[in-house]
Amino acid sequence: MRGCALLSARADFDDWASQPRRFLEHAREIGAIRTPGFPSSFDEWSRELRRFRPIDAAKRFAPRPLLVMHGDDDESVPVADSRVLAESHGSAELRVIDGAGHRLRHDPRAIAVLLGWLDRQRAMSA
């Protein structure tokens, strides 16, 4: 993988891991989890959520290019999470979209930023 873009990403999943049943209820509400019977064990799922550390992944991903985007009106994930991820990477491009919420894939400004970033990455690797 030569580069990566993160949209409205979390820096960690500790809050979800501490309340896995509440998180599952929310995830089912928004359609992110649809599998009946998932998870088979809340304790194991909680441990898995704690083990996955996006902050550490961002550090390991460097020096490859990383775009971190977040909406400043995101009510699901604090914009501070994206700032922490960008700082952890060390040379990430951080773009905070004014007035945007959590679902950046539906925001034409965010898509324009992403496409521009992808074009620049392609041009630099050519």
Tab-separated table of C-alpha atoms in Angstrom:
chain	number	residue	atom	x	y	z
A	1	MET	CA	0.000	0.000	0.000
A	2	ARG	CA	1.552	3.284	-1.119
A	3	GLY	CA	-0.776	5.674	0.685
A	4	CYS	CA	-3.953	5.855	2.700
A	5	ALA	CA	-6.803	8.276	3.383
A	6	LEU	CA	-8.722	8.312	6.670
A	7	LEU	CA	-12.168	9.901	6.837
A	8	SER	CA	-13.640	10.735	10.259
A	9	ALA	CA	-11.378	8.154	11.872
A	10	ARG	CA	-11.152	7.301	15.550
A	11	ALA	CA	-7.801	7.458	17.333
A	12	ASP	CA	-8.729	4.506	19.551
A	13	PHE	CA	-11.689	2.300	20.437
A	14	ASP	CA	-11.371	2.362	24.214
A	15	ASP	CA	-14.790	3.930	24.798
A	16	TRP	CA	-16.426	1.291	22.586
A	17	ALA	CA	-14.491	-1.476	24.334
A	18	SER	CA	-15.668	-0.285	27.739
A	19	GLN	CA	-19.337	-0.415	26.635
A	20	PRO	CA	-19.539	-3.073	23.899
A	21	ARG	CA	-23.298	-3.669	24.245
A	22	ARG	CA	-24.039	0.032	23.852
A	23	PHE	CA	-21.706	0.207	20.859
A	24	LEU	CA	-23.365	-2.831	19.264
A	25	GLU	CA	-26.789	-1.238	19.698
A	26	HIS	CA	-25.566	1.936	17.989
A	27	ALA	CA	-23.822	-0.005	15.208
A	28	ARG	CA	-26.992	-1.985	14.506
A	29	GLU	CA	-29.048	1.231	14.516
A	30	ILE	CA	-26.918	2.800	11.798
A	31	GLY	CA	-26.579	-0.438	9.826
A	32	ALA	CA	-22.845	-0.900	10.367
A	33	ILE	CA	-23.354	-4.341	11.925
A	34	ARG	CA	-26.075	-6.563	10.510
A	35	THR	CA	-24.831	-10.075	11.309
A	36	PRO	CA	-27.216	-11.914	13.652
A	37	GLY	CA	-25.486	-13.363	16.689
A	38	PHE	CA	-22.487	-11.061	16.403
A	39	PRO	CA	-20.434	-10.909	18.496
A	40	SER	CA	-20.301	-14.415	19.875
A	41	SER	CA	-18.521	-13.076	22.970
A	42	PHE	CA	-18.726	-9.497	24.229
A	43	ASP	CA	-15.618	-10.024	26.366
A	44	GLU	CA	-13.525	-11.175	23.399
A	45	TRP	CA	-14.899	-8.409	21.188
A	46	SER	CA	-14.020	-5.856	23.857
A	47	ARG	CA	-10.453	-7.215	24.018
A	48	GLU	CA	-10.166	-7.026	20.220
A	49	LEU	CA	-11.365	-3.409	20.215
A	50	ARG	CA	-8.737	-2.512	22.816
A	51	ARG	CA	-5.978	-4.291	20.854
A	52	PHE	CA	-6.581	-2.338	17.661
A	53	ARG	CA	-4.785	0.988	18.064
A	54	PRO	CA	-5.183	3.345	15.078
A	55	ILE	CA	-2.642	5.711	16.677
A	56	ASP	CA	0.000	2.977	16.528
A	57	ALA	CA	-1.048	2.028	12.995
A	58	ALA	CA	-0.580	5.650	11.878
A	59	LYS	CA	2.954	5.652	13.327
A	60	ARG	CA	3.806	2.388	11.568
A	61	PHE	CA	2.339	3.634	8.288
A	62	ALA	CA	4.862	6.486	8.093
A	63	PRO	CA	6.643	7.547	5.935
A	64	ARG	CA	4.022	6.575	3.369
A	65	PRO	CA	1.527	9.345	2.516
A	66	LEU	CA	-1.497	9.691	4.769
A	67	LEU	CA	-4.472	12.005	4.307
A	68	VAL	CA	-6.562	12.539	7.441
A	69	MET	CA	-9.922	14.283	6.919
A	70	HIS	CA	-12.565	15.209	9.451
A	71	GLY	CA	-15.647	17.397	9.585
A	72	ASP	CA	-15.633	20.060	12.269
A	73	ASP	CA	-19.339	19.349	12.964
A	74	ASP	CA	-18.833	15.589	13.433
A	75	GLU	CA	-21.034	14.483	16.333
A	76	SER	CA	-19.863	10.849	16.219
A	77	VAL	CA	-16.085	11.192	16.452
A	78	PRO	CA	-14.266	14.216	17.891
A	79	VAL	CA	-12.105	16.098	15.396
A	80	ALA	CA	-9.334	15.832	18.003
A	81	ASP	CA	-9.031	12.135	17.071
A	82	SER	CA	-7.956	13.072	13.545
A	83	ARG	CA	-5.476	15.596	14.883
A	84	VAL	CA	-3.928	12.896	17.103
A	85	LEU	CA	-3.745	10.451	14.180
A	86	ALA	CA	-2.072	13.030	11.932
A	87	GLU	CA	0.432	13.917	14.664
A	88	SER	CA	1.163	10.234	15.296
A	89	HIS	CA	2.004	9.717	11.629
A	90	GLY	CA	4.345	12.691	11.635
A	91	SER	CA	3.851	13.976	8.095
A	92	ALA	CA	0.157	13.365	7.382
A	93	GLU	CA	-1.913	15.927	5.539
A	94	LEU	CA	-4.735	16.963	7.885
A	95	ARG	CA	-7.834	18.540	6.344
A	96	VAL	CA	-10.711	19.681	8.561
A	97	ILE	CA	-13.820	20.402	6.495
A	98	ASP	CA	-15.769	23.394	7.813
A	99	GLY	CA	-19.378	22.559	8.644
A	100	ALA	CA	-19.059	18.897	7.655
A	101	GLY	CA	-20.430	16.069	9.787
A	102	HIS	CA	-19.326	12.476	10.190
A	103	ARG	CA	-20.276	11.095	6.777
A	104	LEU	CA	-17.647	12.770	4.660
A	105	ARG	CA	-18.198	10.390	1.763
A	106	HIS	CA	-21.440	12.308	1.145
A	107	ASP	CA	-19.778	15.743	1.218
A	108	PRO	CA	-18.652	16.986	-2.218
A	109	ARG	CA	-15.925	19.141	-0.641
A	110	ALA	CA	-14.397	16.115	1.069
A	111	ILE	CA	-14.571	14.100	-2.141
A	112	ALA	CA	-12.826	16.941	-3.988
A	113	VAL	CA	-10.058	16.992	-1.360
A	114	LEU	CA	-9.681	13.218	-1.607
A	115	LEU	CA	-9.560	13.195	-5.413
A	116	GLY	CA	-7.020	16.031	-5.445
A	117	TRP	CA	-4.860	14.175	-2.928
A	118	LEU	CA	-5.063	10.957	-4.963
A	119	ASP	CA	-4.066	12.850	-8.132
A	120	ARG	CA	-1.046	14.333	-6.331
A	121	GLN	CA	-0.024	10.902	-5.043
A	122	ARG	CA	-0.277	9.423	-8.518
A	123	ALA	CA	1.753	12.284	-10.016
A	124	MET	CA	4.490	11.901	-7.391
A	125	SER	CA	4.806	8.163	-8.017
A	126	ALA	CA	4.904	8.485	-11.813
